[in-house]
GROMACS .gro file of N, CA and C in nm:
model
  252
    1ALA      N    1  -2.324  -0.217  -5.619
    1ALA     CA    2  -2.349  -0.075  -5.635
    1ALA      C    3  -2.420  -0.052  -5.769
    2PRO      N    4  -2.489   0.059  -5.782
    2PRO     CA    5  -2.560   0.087  -5.906
    2PRO      C    6  -2.468   0.076  -6.028
    3GLY      N    7  -2.524   0.022  -6.136
    3GLY     CA    8  -2.448   0.009  -6.261
    3GLY      C    9  -2.334  -0.091  -6.254
    4PHE      N   10  -2.334  -0.177  -6.153
    4PHE     CA   11  -2.230  -0.279  -6.135
    4PHE      C   12  -2.092  -0.217  -6.116
    5ARG      N   13  -2.087  -0.100  -6.053
    5ARG     CA   14  -1.957  -0.038  -6.023
    5ARG      C   15  -1.886  -0.109  -5.909
    6ARG      N   16  -1.960  -0.184  -5.830
    6ARG     CA   17  -1.900  -0.264  -5.723
    6ARG      C   18  -1.971  -0.398  -5.717
    7VAL      N   19  -1.892  -0.506  -5.720
    7VAL     CA   20  -1.948  -0.641  -5.716
    7VAL      C   21  -1.880  -0.720  -5.604
    8ARG      N   22  -1.939  -0.834  -5.571
    8ARG     CA   23  -1.878  -0.927  -5.476
    8ARG      C   24  -1.834  -1.051  -5.551
    9LEU      N   25  -1.710  -1.092  -5.527
    9LEU     CA   26  -1.655  -1.214  -5.586
    9LEU      C   27  -1.625  -1.310  -5.473
   10ARG      N   28  -1.675  -1.432  -5.485
   10ARG     CA   29  -1.652  -1.534  -5.383
   10ARG      C   30  -1.640  -1.670  -5.453
   11PRO      N   31  -1.523  -1.698  -5.512
   11PRO     CA   32  -1.506  -1.825  -5.583
   11PRO      C   33  -1.515  -1.944  -5.487
   12MET      N   34  -1.569  -2.054  -5.539
   12MET     CA   35  -1.585  -2.176  -5.460
   12MET      C   36  -1.533  -2.294  -5.540
   13PRO      N   37  -1.401  -2.316  -5.540
   13PRO     CA   38  -1.345  -2.426  -5.617
   13PRO      C   39  -1.402  -2.562  -5.574
   14ASP      N   40  -1.408  -2.651  -5.669
   14ASP     CA   41  -1.459  -2.786  -5.646
   14ASP      C   42  -1.360  -2.883  -5.708
   15SER      N   43  -1.309  -2.976  -5.630
   15SER     CA   44  -1.205  -3.067  -5.679
   15SER      C   45  -1.256  -3.161  -5.790
   16ARG      N   46  -1.386  -3.166  -5.811
   16ARG     CA   47  -1.439  -3.248  -5.921
   16ARG      C   48  -1.414  -3.183  -6.056
   17LEU      N   49  -1.376  -3.054  -6.053
   17LEU     CA   50  -1.341  -2.981  -6.174
   17LEU      C   51  -1.194  -2.941  -6.167
   18SER      N   52  -1.129  -2.930  -6.279
   18SER     CA   53  -0.989  -2.887  -6.276
   18SER      C   54  -0.977  -2.734  -6.279
   19HIS      N   55  -1.080  -2.669  -6.334
   19HIS     CA   56  -1.077  -2.523  -6.345
   19HIS      C   57  -1.218  -2.472  -6.376
   20ALA      N   58  -1.236  -2.341  -6.361
   20ALA     CA   59  -1.362  -2.277  -6.399
   20ALA      C   60  -1.333  -2.129  -6.428
   21LYS      N   61  -1.416  -2.072  -6.515
   21LYS     CA   62  -1.401  -1.931  -6.550
   21LYS      C   63  -1.539  -1.873  -6.577
   22ALA      N   64  -1.560  -1.750  -6.530
   22ALA     CA   65  -1.684  -1.678  -6.556
   22ALA      C   66  -1.650  -1.539  -6.605
   23VAL      N   67  -1.730  -1.492  -6.701
   23VAL     CA   68  -1.714  -1.357  -6.756
   23VAL      C   69  -1.850  -1.290  -6.750
   24PHE      N   70  -1.851  -1.166  -6.703
   24PHE     CA   71  -1.975  -1.089  -6.698
   24PHE      C   72  -1.952  -0.955  -6.767
   25LEU      N   73  -2.031  -0.929  -6.871
   25LEU     CA   74  -2.022  -0.803  -6.943
   25LEU      C   75  -2.123  -0.706  -6.880
   26SER      N   76  -2.075  -0.621  -6.791
   26SER     CA   77  -2.161  -0.527  -6.719
   26SER      C   78  -2.166  -0.394  -6.793
   27PRO      N   79  -2.253  -0.304  -6.752
   27PRO     CA   80  -2.257  -0.171  -6.814
   27PRO      C   81  -2.125  -0.093  -6.799
   28VAL      N   82  -2.045  -0.125  -6.697
   28VAL     CA   83  -1.917  -0.054  -6.679
   28VAL      C   84  -1.799  -0.127  -6.740
   29GLY      N   85  -1.819  -0.248  -6.785
   29GLY     CA   86  -1.710  -0.322  -6.847
   29GLY      C   87  -1.712  -0.470  -6.813
   30ARG      N   88  -1.604  -0.536  -6.849
   30ARG     CA   89  -1.593  -0.682  -6.839
   30ARG      C   90  -1.529  -0.724  -6.706
   31TYR      N   91  -1.602  -0.802  -6.628
   31TYR     CA   92  -1.549  -0.867  -6.508
   31TYR      C   93  -1.512  -1.010  -6.545
   32GLU      N   94  -1.399  -1.059  -6.494
   32GLU     CA   95  -1.361  -1.198  -6.513
   32GLU      C   96  -1.320  -1.257  -6.380
   33SER      N   97  -1.357  -1.381  -6.359
   33SER     CA   98  -1.319  -1.454  -6.238
   33SER      C   99  -1.287  -1.597  -6.279
   34ALA      N  100  -1.171  -1.648  -6.237
   34ALA     CA  101  -1.132  -1.784  -6.275
   34ALA      C  102  -1.049  -1.847  -6.165
   35TRP      N  103  -1.051  -1.979  -6.163
   35TRP     CA  104  -0.962  -2.054  -6.074
   35TRP      C  105  -0.920  -2.182  -6.144
   36ALA      N  106  -0.804  -2.233  -6.106
   36ALA     CA  107  -0.753  -2.357  -6.164
   36ALA      C  108  -0.663  -2.427  -6.063
   37TYR      N  109  -0.681  -2.557  -6.050
   37TYR     CA  110  -0.593  -2.636  -5.964
   37TYR      C  111  -0.458  -2.651  -6.032
   38GLN      N  112  -0.351  -2.646  -5.953
   38GLN     CA  113  -0.215  -2.662  -6.003
   38GLN      C  114  -0.139  -2.758  -5.912
   39ASP      N  115  -0.022  -2.802  -5.956
   39ASP     CA  116   0.066  -2.890  -5.877
   39ASP      C  117  -0.009  -3.011  -5.821
   40ASN      N  118  -0.072  -3.085  -5.911
   40ASN     CA  119  -0.146  -3.207  -5.871
   40ASN      C  120  -0.253  -3.179  -5.767
   41GLY      N  121  -0.318  -3.065  -5.779
   41GLY     CA  122  -0.426  -3.031  -5.687
   41GLY      C  123  -0.381  -2.975  -5.554
   42GLN      N  124  -0.253  -2.946  -5.541
   42GLN     CA  125  -0.202  -2.893  -5.414
   42GLN      C  126  -0.225  -2.743  -5.399
   43LYS      N  127  -0.233  -2.671  -5.511
   43LYS     CA  128  -0.253  -2.526  -5.509
   43LYS      C  129  -0.367  -2.487  -5.602
   44ILE      N  130  -0.421  -2.369  -5.576
   44ILE     CA  131  -0.524  -2.313  -5.664
   44ILE      C  132  -0.478  -2.174  -5.706
   45LEU      N  133  -0.480  -2.148  -5.836
   45LEU     CA  134  -0.450  -2.016  -5.889
   45LEU      C  135  -0.583  -1.947  -5.919
   46TYR      N  136  -0.603  -1.831  -5.858
   46TYR     CA  137  -0.722  -1.749  -5.880
   46TYR      C  138  -0.681  -1.629  -5.964
   47THR      N  139  -0.761  -1.594  -6.065
   47THR     CA  140  -0.734  -1.475  -6.144
   47THR      C  141  -0.864  -1.394  -6.158
   48PHE      N  142  -0.847  -1.262  -6.157
   48PHE     CA  143  -0.962  -1.172  -6.164
   48PHE      C  144  -0.929  -1.052  -6.250
   49THR      N  145  -1.028  -1.000  -6.320
   49THR     CA  146  -1.016  -0.875  -6.394
   49THR      C  147  -1.133  -0.787  -6.353
   50ILE      N  148  -1.099  -0.664  -6.313
   50ILE     CA  149  -1.198  -0.566  -6.272
   50ILE      C  150  -1.190  -0.450  -6.371
   51PRO      N  151  -1.304  -0.406  -6.428
   51PRO     CA  152  -1.298  -0.300  -6.528
   51PRO      C  153  -1.265  -0.163  -6.470
   52PHE      N  154  -1.219  -0.074  -6.555
   52PHE     CA  155  -1.185   0.063  -6.517
   52PHE      C  156  -1.306   0.131  -6.451
   53GLY      N  157  -1.280   0.201  -6.342
   53GLY     CA  158  -1.386   0.273  -6.272
   53GLY      C  159  -1.474   0.187  -6.185
   54ALA      N  160  -1.434   0.061  -6.163
   54ALA     CA  161  -1.514  -0.032  -6.084
   54ALA      C  162  -1.426  -0.093  -5.974
   55GLU      N  163  -1.490  -0.168  -5.885
   55GLU     CA  164  -1.417  -0.238  -5.780
   55GLU      C  165  -1.495  -0.362  -5.740
   56ALA      N  166  -1.425  -0.451  -5.670
   56ALA     CA  167  -1.485  -0.577  -5.628
   56ALA      C  168  -1.443  -0.611  -5.486
   57GLU      N  169  -1.536  -0.665  -5.408
   57GLU     CA  170  -1.505  -0.721  -5.277
   57GLU      C  171  -1.476  -0.870  -5.299
   58LEU      N  172  -1.354  -0.911  -5.274
   58LEU     CA  173  -1.312  -1.049  -5.298
   58LEU      C  174  -1.297  -1.123  -5.167
   59THR      N  175  -1.363  -1.238  -5.156
   59THR     CA  176  -1.344  -1.327  -5.042
   59THR      C  177  -1.302  -1.463  -5.096
   60LEU      N  178  -1.177  -1.500  -5.069
   60LEU     CA  179  -1.127  -1.631  -5.111
   60LEU      C  180  -1.157  -1.734  -5.002
   61PRO      N  181  -1.167  -1.862  -5.038
   61PRO     CA  182  -1.190  -1.965  -4.938
   61PRO      C  183  -1.088  -1.957  -4.824
   62GLY      N  184  -1.135  -1.961  -4.702
   62GLY     CA  185  -1.048  -1.954  -4.586
   62GLY      C  186  -1.028  -1.813  -4.534
   63ASP      N  187  -1.063  -1.712  -4.612
   63ASP     CA  188  -1.051  -1.574  -4.567
   63ASP      C  189  -1.173  -1.537  -4.483
   64SER      N  190  -1.149  -1.464  -4.374
   64SER     CA  191  -1.261  -1.422  -4.291
   64SER      C  192  -1.315  -1.285  -4.331
   65GLU      N  193  -1.230  -1.204  -4.392
   65GLU     CA  194  -1.269  -1.070  -4.434
   65GLU      C  195  -1.242  -1.052  -4.584
   66PRO      N  196  -1.331  -0.981  -4.654
   66PRO     CA  197  -1.306  -0.955  -4.796
   66PRO      C  198  -1.196  -0.852  -4.814
   67GLN      N  199  -1.133  -0.856  -4.930
   67GLN     CA  200  -1.037  -0.752  -4.967
   67GLN      C  201  -1.093  -0.676  -5.086
   68LEU      N  202  -1.061  -0.549  -5.095
   68LEU     CA  203  -1.113  -0.466  -5.202
   68LEU      C  204  -1.015  -0.462  -5.318
   69LEU      N  205  -1.065  -0.496  -5.437
   69LEU     CA  206  -0.986  -0.490  -5.560
   69LEU      C  207  -1.038  -0.374  -5.643
   70THR      N  208  -0.947  -0.290  -5.690
   70THR     CA  209  -0.985  -0.183  -5.782
   70THR      C  210  -0.956  -0.229  -5.924
   71ALA      N  211  -0.976  -0.143  -6.020
   71ALA     CA  212  -0.960  -0.180  -6.160
   71ALA      C  213  -0.822  -0.241  -6.186
   72GLY      N  214  -0.820  -0.349  -6.263
   72GLY     CA  215  -0.694  -0.413  -6.299
   72GLY      C  216  -0.708  -0.564  -6.306
   73ARG      N  217  -0.592  -0.630  -6.320
   73ARG     CA  218  -0.586  -0.777  -6.324
   73ARG      C  219  -0.511  -0.826  -6.202
   74TYR      N  220  -0.558  -0.935  -6.146
   74TYR     CA  221  -0.501  -0.988  -6.022
   74TYR      C  222  -0.484  -1.139  -6.033
   75ALA      N  223  -0.382  -1.190  -5.964
   75ALA     CA  224  -0.361  -1.335  -5.954
   75ALA      C  225  -0.318  -1.366  -5.811
   76PHE      N  226  -0.378  -1.470  -5.754
   76PHE     CA  227  -0.347  -1.516  -5.620
   76PHE      C  228  -0.328  -1.667  -5.624
   77SER      N  229  -0.225  -1.717  -5.559
   77SER     CA  230  -0.202  -1.860  -5.550
   77SER      C  231  -0.217  -1.899  -5.403
   78ARG      N  232  -0.299  -2.000  -5.377
   78ARG     CA  233  -0.323  -2.045  -5.240
   78ARG      C  234  -0.317  -2.197  -5.233
   79PRO      N  235  -0.281  -2.251  -5.117
   79PRO     CA  236  -0.288  -2.396  -5.101
   79PRO      C  237  -0.435  -2.441  -5.114
   80ALA      N  238  -0.455  -2.555  -5.175
   80ALA     CA  239  -0.590  -2.609  -5.188
   80ALA      C  240  -0.635  -2.659  -5.051
   81GLU      N  241  -0.758  -2.624  -5.015
   81GLU     CA  242  -0.813  -2.671  -4.888
   81GLU      C  243  -0.868  -2.811  -4.905
   82LYS      N  244  -0.860  -2.887  -4.800
   82LYS     CA  245  -0.918  -3.020  -4.802
   82LYS      C  246  -1.069  -3.009  -4.790
   83GLU      N  247  -1.142  -3.082  -4.875
   83GLU     CA  248  -1.288  -3.077  -4.871
   83GLU      C  249  -1.338  -3.159  -4.753
   84ARG      N  250  -1.445  -3.109  -4.696
   84ARG     CA  251  -1.504  -3.176  -4.578
   84ARG      C  252  -1.604  -3.280  -4.618
   0.00000   0.00000   0.00000
C-alpha cells in the first residue's frame, strides 16, 4: 500500500543458516522480520514487528493463506519442515 502502510512478509528459512533477521525503516516506521532454528533444528521461531498505523500480510512456510498482522510484536513457533 502507499507509504508502506501494508507489506507482505514471507520468510523462507534455510537450514544452512541458524537464523536471519531483516529490518526495514519505512516512512511509517520500523518493520522487523526474523527467524531462528530451535531445539536442534526441530522448530523455528518467527518474530515480527509491525509499526503503528501499518499492517502486514504474513505467509509462513506451509500456510496456504496469509494472515493479517496489525501494529505490534508477534512470535510464532512452528515445526521445521523437511527440505526437499
